[in-house]
């Protein structure tokens, strides 16, 4: 049995409401306008309010429109254990899928009773890294972050001459990208007491998080071909929150001259729900205006339409003691993604500008998102200014860097008058002690 | 029909001879002691002399021993389009496979007539990147290379304080690893006339190769667990030649502070035949002795057994004009892998020392292999000393850096008295003009 093709609804309509009551909570992250994709039980799923809908269940019930359910690529996509299959669908099939799901979940859906039986409480669902990530790249796109970190290491010359010309990025490690909730073992590494060494090998003493926003590539370019910056936005599948865990003491010793390596590649946590480009379109903003002193952007990076997003980002920390006592985590940072110097479209166009082949499922992250104020700094290195200004947690203890048992919770959401809030949920991870 | 289990032979026996006559050529790369694996027609294959044997053909003919052909993992491994399946087999099954192939190809094989019909001329076979590479890491393990390059950029302080303590490495791009013979499009990028900029965007003018040796990981470690250095050698599946193509002008401008990025990730070429660890065991040597001034190696990196290899490495260049005239390429560099400061086991143990999960098929490359003499420098940046000492090609032209149409051919082989030569074949690629 297949539903008629008229069963489509536009989740881009801000007035659309769902029969899933929790989706209509104005403080919730997942209204019917969001419908982010994730992976549950090895298959694609959608989040709505506090519920999860597995797409294979919808398929088995014959609730997809005929054109989709007769599309072989679509049927294969639902059998892939990641979202890569959905991202590789024709754009029109992706739109149809999203509108089909919206119709099923919208007020007045004739299928409500059947879909309702399929919904699972999100709290009971184990989520996964949503894409099979071929390559992961991390940028360094926040002017405030680059200036803060640069001024610690080079007080007289914080920003290197290339920074405002070229979106600085480096390759990260794909194998150690982990799902939100995965504990992170404190890494061991070489660290030094003085700049010249000698090093000793042991657990990192300066564990840090980095608050980032990442996006998954939704369309590939062949090796040797570039991606025009004007097309780059349309090649992004969707966005997630990223925690680029960092061992600062390891980083300081190892990073010259080839960049961060073991200081970063022991774990990178991503949030489970990929908020698609379409849901974020209303919150899309241009990059910040360049000042008169700033260099003119090179043509291959010119992104006048803009692809920054007005996302509010928060970092919260809960110590083991706080979690035992049932205390909420302490808000330690609140900033925004709208003022990033380099935009997502610029990152993608730059990455492919030399002919590097971007593949569906590749993850590109922004680098630490820091704003102009102390409170909006996106990592402890900056937030505590190398530990010289510790921050207080709700249990009365102080933090310069992360301690064993600390849980870091990143949240992000978009808000605008007259629109439902579009949220990312949470990206979390607890630091476990180093292995003996 | 299944062959009896007695049909095994030890390719580790230097006296073993093959009925494939080209395998017994003393100047050849592929005697029966080598038997490297590659991928031909989407399936695992073995190279012997100037012939290729597809393993699925052997399976279909019932020529594998019973224990192998009743092993489900083995049957699946032969259906995988890369060598990952073979590398994931039990070590005892891998040994049996190698000995079974050796028995089929050895003098006196009862199956000679049947196997002979399966052999294909290597010249007619299109080879592929042999592994599905999850992550690719490039090291910087040659003291001569690091000192040469460092002295160009920091004449008074060529070697940074960390270099002799920590194997410096960085993550490369897995998607742009290409098979030998794949043309390489000259990349575009930002380059500067002066150190401070401003940059312009266009084709790189300083295209270079880097002569490297790479190895594929044959056994994974879970995230959070390390790899003891004493075990690292046994976790290497095999070795290949690597050309880490580099755009020096792009690299110079972009690499600070996070390392090389677009200067490298447009292409990395690997040779097609993976020479397994077992075949290289007779050529295994300790790393060079540390001098009295050198720091003592940290315990987690101590590799007294040694895992360097006595491989002779050569770089040859043929211009388009030379190839048109049928001239052989000009030898521009000859060096060796035996004197690398950091050994393969040290690279692998270091990479996993922070708990980073290494996966089967990951590629780790050594970084440019340079020796103490001019002739043994492994890239043009060093070989021509930034273009100040051009080298002559066979057609009478000079090279400071690579020109469009130049083909770079890397060769490598191991030789020792009383032993058949074990070679790697070739790693080649032609530079194509930048796209309009």
mmCIF file of C-alpha atoms in Angstrom, chain B residues 21-381:
data_model
loop_
_atom_site.group_PDB
_atom_site.id
_atom_site.type_symbol
_atom_site.label_atom_id
_atom_site.label_comp_id
_atom_site.label_asym_id
_atom_site.label_seq_id
_atom_site.Cartn_x
_atom_site.Cartn_y
_atom_site.Cartn_z
ATOM 1 C CA UNK B 21 60.321 -17.846 -15.858
ATOM 2 C CA UNK B 22 60.201 -14.043 -15.504
ATOM 3 C CA UNK B 23 60.017 -14.500 -11.714
ATOM 4 C CA UNK B 24 63.536 -15.928 -11.739
ATOM 5 C CA UNK B 25 65.107 -12.891 -13.414
ATOM 6 C CA UNK B 26 67.737 -11.720 -10.899
ATOM 7 C CA UNK B 27 67.063 -8.094 -11.884
ATOM 8 C CA UNK B 28 63.294 -8.490 -11.510
ATOM 9 C CA UNK B 29 61.169 -7.171 -8.654
ATOM 10 C CA UNK B 30 58.770 -10.054 -8.234
ATOM 11 C CA UNK B 31 60.333 -13.450 -7.485
ATOM 12 C CA UNK B 32 58.348 -16.142 -5.705
ATOM 13 C CA UNK B 33 59.824 -14.820 -2.436
ATOM 14 C CA UNK B 34 57.907 -11.561 -2.946
ATOM 15 C CA UNK B 35 54.303 -12.363 -3.964
ATOM 16 C CA UNK B 36 52.934 -8.883 -3.275
ATOM 17 C CA UNK B 37 49.191 -8.335 -3.232
ATOM 18 C CA UNK B 38 47.325 -5.822 -5.345
ATOM 19 C CA UNK B 39 43.864 -5.201 -6.723
ATOM 20 C CA UNK B 40 42.980 -5.979 -10.336
ATOM 21 C CA UNK B 41 39.427 -5.955 -11.717
ATOM 22 C CA UNK B 42 38.026 -5.161 -8.274
ATOM 23 C CA UNK B 43 39.540 -8.235 -6.688
ATOM 24 C CA UNK B 44 42.699 -9.284 -4.834
ATOM 25 C CA UNK B 45 45.560 -10.460 -7.004
ATOM 26 C CA UNK B 46 49.196 -11.481 -6.683
ATOM 27 C CA UNK B 47 52.133 -10.396 -8.798
ATOM 28 C CA UNK B 48 54.689 -12.991 -9.955
ATOM 29 C CA UNK B 49 57.404 -11.944 -12.424
ATOM 30 C CA UNK B 50 55.666 -10.104 -15.242
ATOM 31 C CA UNK B 51 52.356 -11.887 -14.589
ATOM 32 C CA UNK B 52 49.327 -11.347 -12.389
ATOM 33 C CA UNK B 53 47.226 -14.018 -10.747
ATOM 34 C CA UNK B 54 43.694 -13.075 -9.664
ATOM 35 C CA UNK B 55 42.819 -14.909 -6.464
ATOM 36 C CA UNK B 56 39.184 -15.403 -7.374
ATOM 37 C CA UNK B 57 40.339 -17.381 -10.413
ATOM 38 C CA UNK B 58 42.330 -19.627 -8.092
ATOM 39 C CA UNK B 59 39.301 -20.042 -5.866
ATOM 40 C CA UNK B 60 37.002 -20.848 -8.775
ATOM 41 C CA UNK B 61 39.466 -23.513 -9.925
ATOM 42 C CA UNK B 62 39.399 -25.119 -6.491
ATOM 43 C CA UNK B 63 43.116 -24.686 -5.975
ATOM 44 C CA UNK B 64 43.082 -23.314 -2.451
ATOM 45 C CA UNK B 65 43.667 -25.756 0.387
ATOM 46 C CA UNK B 66 40.567 -27.059 2.095
ATOM 47 C CA UNK B 67 41.052 -25.132 5.344
ATOM 48 C CA UNK B 68 41.109 -21.851 3.411
ATOM 49 C CA UNK B 69 38.288 -22.585 1.014
ATOM 50 C CA UNK B 70 36.039 -23.597 3.904
ATOM 51 C CA UNK B 71 36.845 -20.353 5.784
ATOM 52 C CA UNK B 72 33.916 -17.968 5.360
ATOM 53 C CA UNK B 73 36.071 -14.945 6.176
ATOM 54 C CA UNK B 74 38.431 -15.959 3.405
ATOM 55 C CA UNK B 75 35.647 -16.344 0.851
ATOM 56 C CA UNK B 76 34.322 -12.921 1.809
ATOM 57 C CA UNK B 77 37.848 -11.452 1.676
ATOM 58 C CA UNK B 78 38.163 -12.452 -1.974
ATOM 59 C CA UNK B 79 34.914 -10.635 -2.748
ATOM 60 C CA UNK B 80 36.126 -7.347 -1.273
ATOM 61 C CA UNK B 81 37.361 -4.888 -3.893
ATOM 62 C CA UNK B 82 40.425 -4.028 -1.807
ATOM 63 C CA UNK B 83 42.952 -5.907 0.301
ATOM 64 C CA UNK B 84 41.239 -4.999 3.572
ATOM 65 C CA UNK B 85 39.521 -8.399 3.671
ATOM 66 C CA UNK B 86 42.788 -10.293 3.358
ATOM 67 C CA UNK B 87 44.461 -8.077 5.963
ATOM 68 C CA UNK B 88 41.617 -8.806 8.371
ATOM 69 C CA UNK B 89 42.049 -12.574 8.103
ATOM 70 C CA UNK B 90 43.514 -14.505 10.964
ATOM 71 C CA UNK B 91 47.350 -14.406 10.793
ATOM 72 C CA UNK B 92 47.410 -18.183 10.338
ATOM 73 C CA UNK B 93 45.035 -17.922 7.358
ATOM 74 C CA UNK B 94 47.224 -15.193 5.858
ATOM 75 C CA UNK B 95 50.289 -17.414 6.193
ATOM 76 C CA UNK B 96 48.414 -20.337 4.663
ATOM 77 C CA UNK B 97 47.253 -18.182 1.759
ATOM 78 C CA UNK B 98 50.781 -16.989 1.038
ATOM 79 C CA UNK B 99 52.195 -20.514 1.249
ATOM 80 C CA UNK B 100 49.395 -21.887 -0.870
ATOM 81 C CA UNK B 101 50.069 -19.338 -3.616
ATOM 82 C CA UNK B 102 53.789 -20.111 -3.377
ATOM 83 C CA UNK B 103 53.110 -23.831 -3.793
ATOM 84 C CA UNK B 104 50.991 -23.220 -6.897
ATOM 85 C CA UNK B 105 53.716 -21.086 -8.472
ATOM 86 C CA UNK B 106 56.748 -23.130 -7.353
ATOM 87 C CA UNK B 107 58.715 -25.426 -9.594
ATOM 88 C CA UNK B 108 57.129 -28.826 -9.604
ATOM 89 C CA UNK B 109 53.601 -27.651 -8.855
ATOM 90 C CA UNK B 110 51.079 -30.254 -9.950
ATOM 91 C CA UNK B 111 48.708 -27.389 -10.791
ATOM 92 C CA UNK B 112 51.116 -25.594 -13.130
ATOM 93 C CA UNK B 113 49.085 -26.164 -16.294
ATOM 94 C CA UNK B 114 45.877 -24.905 -14.747
ATOM 95 C CA UNK B 115 47.471 -21.886 -13.077
ATOM 96 C CA UNK B 116 49.397 -21.005 -16.231
ATOM 97 C CA UNK B 117 46.120 -20.476 -18.096
ATOM 98 C CA UNK B 118 44.972 -18.024 -15.415
ATOM 99 C CA UNK B 119 48.056 -15.798 -15.493
ATOM 100 C CA UNK B 120 47.591 -12.433 -17.154
ATOM 101 C CA UNK B 121 50.356 -10.186 -18.460
ATOM 102 C CA UNK B 122 50.940 -7.487 -15.851
ATOM 103 C CA UNK B 123 51.249 -4.939 -18.648
ATOM 104 C CA UNK B 124 47.589 -5.564 -19.558
ATOM 105 C CA UNK B 125 46.240 -5.250 -16.010
ATOM 106 C CA UNK B 126 44.858 -2.041 -14.617
ATOM 107 C CA UNK B 127 45.807 -1.789 -10.967
ATOM 108 C CA UNK B 128 44.064 0.237 -8.277
ATOM 109 C CA UNK B 129 44.729 1.775 -4.885
ATOM 110 C CA UNK B 130 45.161 -1.540 -3.063
ATOM 111 C CA UNK B 131 43.389 -0.731 0.208
ATOM 112 C CA UNK B 132 40.257 1.136 1.125
ATOM 113 C CA UNK B 133 42.090 3.751 3.201
ATOM 114 C CA UNK B 134 40.157 5.107 6.162
ATOM 115 C CA UNK B 135 42.827 7.524 7.319
ATOM 116 C CA UNK B 136 46.160 8.564 5.873
ATOM 117 C CA UNK B 137 48.994 9.953 7.988
ATOM 118 C CA UNK B 138 52.265 11.356 6.754
ATOM 119 C CA UNK B 139 55.360 11.490 8.953
ATOM 120 C CA UNK B 140 58.559 13.523 8.722
ATOM 121 C CA UNK B 141 60.964 10.821 9.784
ATOM 122 C CA UNK B 142 64.155 11.546 7.803
ATOM 123 C CA UNK B 143 66.734 13.539 9.747
ATOM 124 C CA UNK B 144 68.393 14.675 6.519
ATOM 125 C CA UNK B 145 65.096 15.885 5.038
ATOM 126 C CA UNK B 146 64.040 17.702 8.202
ATOM 127 C CA UNK B 147 67.466 19.303 8.520
ATOM 128 C CA UNK B 148 67.643 20.333 4.862
ATOM 129 C CA UNK B 149 64.157 21.831 4.760
ATOM 130 C CA UNK B 150 64.588 23.423 8.175
ATOM 131 C CA UNK B 151 67.863 25.052 7.157
ATOM 132 C CA UNK B 152 66.177 26.716 4.168
ATOM 133 C CA UNK B 153 63.510 28.290 6.368
ATOM 134 C CA UNK B 154 65.475 28.688 9.633
ATOM 135 C CA UNK B 155 69.205 28.796 8.776
ATOM 136 C CA UNK B 156 70.367 29.209 12.366
ATOM 137 C CA UNK B 157 67.957 26.662 13.845
ATOM 138 C CA UNK B 158 67.163 24.004 11.268
ATOM 139 C CA UNK B 159 65.897 21.271 13.564
ATOM 140 C CA UNK B 160 63.156 22.213 16.031
ATOM 141 C CA UNK B 161 63.625 21.138 19.677
ATOM 142 C CA UNK B 162 60.918 18.469 19.465
ATOM 143 C CA UNK B 163 62.170 16.655 16.357
ATOM 144 C CA UNK B 164 64.469 14.047 17.938
ATOM 145 C CA UNK B 165 62.002 13.345 20.747
ATOM 146 C CA UNK B 166 58.721 12.911 18.923
ATOM 147 C CA UNK B 167 58.012 11.392 15.503
ATOM 148 C CA UNK B 168 56.431 14.427 13.837
ATOM 149 C CA UNK B 169 53.449 13.576 11.676
ATOM 150 C CA UNK B 170 50.219 15.062 10.389
ATOM 151 C CA UNK B 171 46.994 13.838 8.910
ATOM 152 C CA UNK B 172 46.723 13.754 5.135
ATOM 153 C CA UNK B 173 43.750 13.372 2.848
ATOM 154 C CA UNK B 174 42.494 9.835 2.170
ATOM 155 C CA UNK B 175 40.100 10.668 -0.699
ATOM 156 C CA UNK B 176 42.826 11.883 -3.035
ATOM 157 C CA UNK B 177 45.085 8.830 -2.750
ATOM 158 C CA UNK B 178 45.373 7.622 -6.338
ATOM 159 C CA UNK B 179 46.711 4.573 -8.098
ATOM 160 C CA UNK B 180 50.067 4.654 -9.855
ATOM 161 C CA UNK B 181 49.588 5.948 -13.386
ATOM 162 C CA UNK B 182 46.785 8.363 -12.510
ATOM 163 C CA UNK B 183 47.615 11.784 -13.992
ATOM 164 C CA UNK B 184 47.896 14.630 -11.511
ATOM 165 C CA UNK B 185 46.328 17.979 -12.406
ATOM 166 C CA UNK B 186 48.541 20.898 -11.421
ATOM 167 C CA UNK B 187 46.685 22.489 -8.500
ATOM 168 C CA UNK B 188 45.702 26.114 -8.145
ATOM 169 C CA UNK B 189 46.178 27.912 -4.899
ATOM 170 C CA UNK B 190 47.141 31.070 -3.069
ATOM 171 C CA UNK B 191 50.765 32.059 -3.466
ATOM 172 C CA UNK B 192 52.714 35.163 -2.515
ATOM 173 C CA UNK B 193 55.627 37.106 -3.900
ATOM 174 C CA UNK B 194 56.647 38.339 -0.442
ATOM 175 C CA UNK B 195 56.276 36.680 2.948
ATOM 176 C CA UNK B 196 53.621 39.149 4.063
ATOM 177 C CA UNK B 197 51.439 38.836 1.004
ATOM 178 C CA UNK B 198 49.175 39.837 -0.617
ATOM 179 C CA UNK B 199 48.484 36.497 -2.289
ATOM 180 C CA UNK B 200 47.162 35.807 -5.754
ATOM 181 C CA UNK B 201 45.236 32.716 -6.814
ATOM 182 C CA UNK B 202 46.446 30.619 -9.711
ATOM 183 C CA UNK B 203 48.312 27.487 -10.779
ATOM 184 C CA UNK B 204 51.179 26.448 -8.540
ATOM 185 C CA UNK B 205 54.555 27.307 -10.060
ATOM 186 C CA UNK B 206 56.616 25.141 -7.707
ATOM 187 C CA UNK B 207 55.344 21.593 -8.198
ATOM 188 C CA UNK B 208 57.348 18.928 -6.464
ATOM 189 C CA UNK B 209 57.329 15.218 -5.692
ATOM 190 C CA UNK B 210 58.254 13.640 -2.389
ATOM 191 C CA UNK B 211 59.838 10.192 -2.411
ATOM 192 C CA UNK B 212 58.315 8.214 0.455
ATOM 193 C CA UNK B 213 57.712 4.706 1.713
ATOM 194 C CA UNK B 214 54.291 3.903 3.136
ATOM 195 C CA UNK B 215 52.760 1.005 4.994
ATOM 196 C CA UNK B 216 49.239 -0.265 5.515
ATOM 197 C CA UNK B 217 47.976 -1.168 8.963
ATOM 198 C CA UNK B 218 47.022 -4.832 9.176
ATOM 199 C CA UNK B 219 45.501 -4.983 12.628
ATOM 200 C CA UNK B 220 43.334 -2.446 14.419
ATOM 201 C CA UNK B 221 43.436 -1.235 18.015
ATOM 202 C CA UNK B 222 40.273 -0.045 19.768
ATOM 203 C CA UNK B 223 39.839 3.652 20.528
ATOM 204 C CA UNK B 224 41.468 4.420 23.882
ATOM 205 C CA UNK B 225 44.005 1.570 23.658
ATOM 206 C CA UNK B 226 47.609 1.989 22.560
ATOM 207 C CA UNK B 227 49.932 -0.286 20.567
ATOM 208 C CA UNK B 228 53.134 -1.423 22.322
ATOM 209 C CA UNK B 229 56.124 -0.591 20.141
ATOM 210 C CA UNK B 230 57.315 -4.208 20.405
ATOM 211 C CA UNK B 231 54.053 -5.329 18.765
ATOM 212 C CA UNK B 232 53.932 -2.642 16.104
ATOM 213 C CA UNK B 233 55.915 -4.470 13.427
ATOM 214 C CA UNK B 234 53.537 -7.435 13.529
ATOM 215 C CA UNK B 235 50.596 -5.084 12.935
ATOM 216 C CA UNK B 236 51.954 -3.840 9.616
ATOM 217 C CA UNK B 237 50.449 -5.633 6.620
ATOM 218 C CA UNK B 238 52.890 -4.456 3.993
ATOM 219 C CA UNK B 239 54.726 -1.623 2.296
ATOM 220 C CA UNK B 240 54.364 0.495 -0.866
ATOM 221 C CA UNK B 241 56.121 3.413 -2.534
ATOM 222 C CA UNK B 242 54.424 6.791 -2.093
ATOM 223 C CA UNK B 243 54.688 10.068 -3.971
ATOM 224 C CA UNK B 244 53.424 12.875 -1.752
ATOM 225 C CA UNK B 245 52.993 15.502 -4.479
ATOM 226 C CA UNK B 246 53.584 18.983 -3.085
ATOM 227 C CA UNK B 247 52.934 22.527 -4.283
ATOM 228 C CA UNK B 248 55.776 24.347 -2.532
ATOM 229 C CA UNK B 249 54.539 27.894 -3.163
ATOM 230 C CA UNK B 250 51.095 27.052 -1.763
ATOM 231 C CA UNK B 251 52.693 25.259 1.179
ATOM 232 C CA UNK B 252 54.908 28.175 2.110
ATOM 233 C CA UNK B 253 51.962 30.566 2.408
ATOM 234 C CA UNK B 254 49.372 28.332 4.031
ATOM 235 C CA UNK B 255 51.275 26.078 6.423
ATOM 236 C CA UNK B 256 51.449 28.245 9.510
ATOM 237 C CA UNK B 257 50.294 27.538 12.156
ATOM 238 C CA UNK B 258 48.353 24.312 11.429
ATOM 239 C CA UNK B 259 50.536 22.549 8.863
ATOM 240 C CA UNK B 260 50.323 21.628 5.164
ATOM 241 C CA UNK B 261 46.815 21.383 3.727
ATOM 242 C CA UNK B 262 45.957 22.268 0.102
ATOM 243 C CA UNK B 263 49.647 22.106 -0.838
ATOM 244 C CA UNK B 264 49.438 18.326 -0.430
ATOM 245 C CA UNK B 265 45.879 17.056 -0.556
ATOM 246 C CA UNK B 266 45.276 17.312 -4.322
ATOM 247 C CA UNK B 267 46.915 13.901 -4.918
ATOM 248 C CA UNK B 268 49.047 11.221 -3.270
ATOM 249 C CA UNK B 269 50.173 8.349 -5.505
ATOM 250 C CA UNK B 270 50.843 4.831 -4.221
ATOM 251 C CA UNK B 271 52.464 1.904 -6.003
ATOM 252 C CA UNK B 272 50.047 -0.932 -6.792
ATOM 253 C CA UNK B 273 51.756 -3.956 -5.226
ATOM 254 C CA UNK B 274 51.830 -4.234 -1.450
ATOM 255 C CA UNK B 275 55.009 -6.040 -0.438
ATOM 256 C CA UNK B 276 54.080 -7.943 2.688
ATOM 257 C CA UNK B 277 56.024 -7.732 5.910
ATOM 258 C CA UNK B 278 57.094 -11.380 5.617
ATOM 259 C CA UNK B 279 58.852 -10.764 2.284
ATOM 260 C CA UNK B 280 60.776 -7.837 3.762
ATOM 261 C CA UNK B 281 61.829 -9.554 6.985
ATOM 262 C CA UNK B 282 65.326 -10.446 5.584
ATOM 263 C CA UNK B 283 65.931 -6.761 4.875
ATOM 264 C CA UNK B 284 64.827 -5.489 8.267
ATOM 265 C CA UNK B 285 67.449 -3.377 10.031
ATOM 266 C CA UNK B 286 67.603 -1.340 13.233
ATOM 267 C CA UNK B 287 67.299 2.421 13.050
ATOM 268 C CA UNK B 288 70.622 4.304 12.906
ATOM 269 C CA UNK B 289 72.457 4.494 16.226
ATOM 270 C CA UNK B 290 71.748 7.670 18.139
ATOM 271 C CA UNK B 291 74.737 9.893 18.701
ATOM 272 C CA UNK B 292 75.973 10.821 22.163
ATOM 273 C CA UNK B 293 74.321 14.226 21.716
ATOM 274 C CA UNK B 294 70.968 12.746 20.773
ATOM 275 C CA UNK B 295 68.291 12.420 23.445
ATOM 276 C CA UNK B 296 67.542 8.938 24.754
ATOM 277 C CA UNK B 297 64.406 7.561 23.152
ATOM 278 C CA UNK B 298 61.359 7.439 25.446
ATOM 279 C CA UNK B 299 60.378 3.909 26.507
ATOM 280 C CA UNK B 300 57.093 3.809 24.547
ATOM 281 C CA UNK B 301 59.121 4.402 21.351
ATOM 282 C CA UNK B 302 62.080 2.135 22.024
ATOM 283 C CA UNK B 303 62.445 -0.217 19.043
ATOM 284 C CA UNK B 304 65.693 -2.141 19.645
ATOM 285 C CA UNK B 305 64.671 -4.984 17.288
ATOM 286 C CA UNK B 306 64.410 -2.360 14.571
ATOM 287 C CA UNK B 307 61.898 -2.011 11.784
ATOM 288 C CA UNK B 308 63.738 0.022 9.171
ATOM 289 C CA UNK B 309 64.163 -1.681 5.840
ATOM 290 C CA UNK B 310 67.167 -1.764 3.572
ATOM 291 C CA UNK B 311 65.279 -0.483 0.524
ATOM 292 C CA UNK B 312 67.118 1.307 -2.269
ATOM 293 C CA UNK B 313 64.909 4.072 -3.631
ATOM 294 C CA UNK B 314 65.142 5.896 -6.940
ATOM 295 C CA UNK B 315 63.380 8.831 -8.533
ATOM 296 C CA UNK B 316 63.354 9.163 -12.311
ATOM 297 C CA UNK B 317 61.836 11.971 -14.391
ATOM 298 C CA UNK B 318 60.802 11.893 -18.036
ATOM 299 C CA UNK B 319 59.612 15.034 -19.781
ATOM 300 C CA UNK B 320 56.830 14.806 -22.370
ATOM 301 C CA UNK B 321 59.481 15.259 -25.090
ATOM 302 C CA UNK B 322 61.544 12.399 -23.692
ATOM 303 C CA UNK B 323 58.566 10.062 -23.650
ATOM 304 C CA UNK B 324 57.646 11.037 -27.217
ATOM 305 C CA UNK B 325 61.167 10.201 -28.345
ATOM 306 C CA UNK B 326 61.079 6.911 -26.438
ATOM 307 C CA UNK B 327 63.896 8.015 -24.139
ATOM 308 C CA UNK B 328 64.111 6.422 -20.703
ATOM 309 C CA UNK B 329 63.490 8.684 -17.719
ATOM 310 C CA UNK B 330 66.494 10.342 -16.091
ATOM 311 C CA UNK B 331 67.588 9.121 -12.670
ATOM 312 C CA UNK B 332 67.543 12.214 -10.471
ATOM 313 C CA UNK B 333 67.838 10.740 -7.001
ATOM 314 C CA UNK B 334 68.931 7.495 -5.362
ATOM 315 C CA UNK B 335 68.746 6.942 -1.653
ATOM 316 C CA UNK B 336 67.819 4.443 0.966
ATOM 317 C CA UNK B 337 65.197 3.807 3.598
ATOM 318 C CA UNK B 338 67.552 2.130 6.038
ATOM 319 C CA UNK B 339 68.772 5.300 7.737
ATOM 320 C CA UNK B 340 65.422 6.846 8.628
ATOM 321 C CA UNK B 341 65.674 8.332 12.112
ATOM 322 C CA UNK B 342 62.195 7.138 13.096
ATOM 323 C CA UNK B 343 61.266 3.565 12.198
ATOM 324 C CA UNK B 344 57.877 2.274 11.001
ATOM 325 C CA UNK B 345 57.237 0.573 14.361
ATOM 326 C CA UNK B 346 57.939 3.863 16.127
ATOM 327 C CA UNK B 347 55.540 5.702 13.809
ATOM 328 C CA UNK B 348 52.737 3.225 14.471
ATOM 329 C CA UNK B 349 53.317 3.022 18.226
ATOM 330 C CA UNK B 350 53.493 6.799 18.495
ATOM 331 C CA UNK B 351 50.298 7.250 16.452
ATOM 332 C CA UNK B 352 48.360 4.967 18.799
ATOM 333 C CA UNK B 353 50.097 6.141 21.994
ATOM 334 C CA UNK B 354 47.252 8.539 22.813
ATOM 335 C CA UNK B 355 44.596 5.887 22.194
ATOM 336 C CA UNK B 356 43.968 6.849 18.570
ATOM 337 C CA UNK B 357 42.291 3.873 16.896
ATOM 338 C CA UNK B 358 44.268 2.621 13.926
ATOM 339 C CA UNK B 359 42.136 0.710 11.452
ATOM 340 C CA UNK B 360 42.998 -2.001 8.937
ATOM 341 C CA UNK B 361 43.901 -0.274 5.677
ATOM 342 C CA UNK B 362 45.106 2.974 7.219
ATOM 343 C CA UNK B 363 48.113 4.276 5.335
ATOM 344 C CA UNK B 364 51.117 5.674 7.186
ATOM 345 C CA UNK B 365 53.859 7.231 5.100
ATOM 346 C CA UNK B 366 57.396 8.045 6.154
ATOM 347 C CA UNK B 367 57.757 11.580 4.835
ATOM 348 C CA UNK B 368 60.427 12.407 2.283
ATOM 349 C CA UNK B 369 63.295 9.929 2.338
ATOM 350 C CA UNK B 370 66.530 11.909 2.018
ATOM 351 C CA UNK B 371 70.062 10.740 2.640
ATOM 352 C CA UNK B 372 73.261 12.610 3.527
ATOM 353 C CA UNK B 373 74.381 13.269 -0.081
ATOM 354 C CA UNK B 374 72.969 15.597 -2.728
ATOM 355 C CA UNK B 375 72.126 12.629 -4.920
ATOM 356 C CA UNK B 376 70.045 11.030 -2.200
ATOM 357 C CA UNK B 377 67.715 13.952 -1.573
ATOM 358 C CA UNK B 378 64.123 12.852 -2.080
ATOM 359 C CA UNK B 379 62.379 15.956 -3.435
ATOM 360 C CA UNK B 380 63.228 18.765 -5.853
ATOM 361 C CA UNK B 381 63.058 21.394 -3.114
#
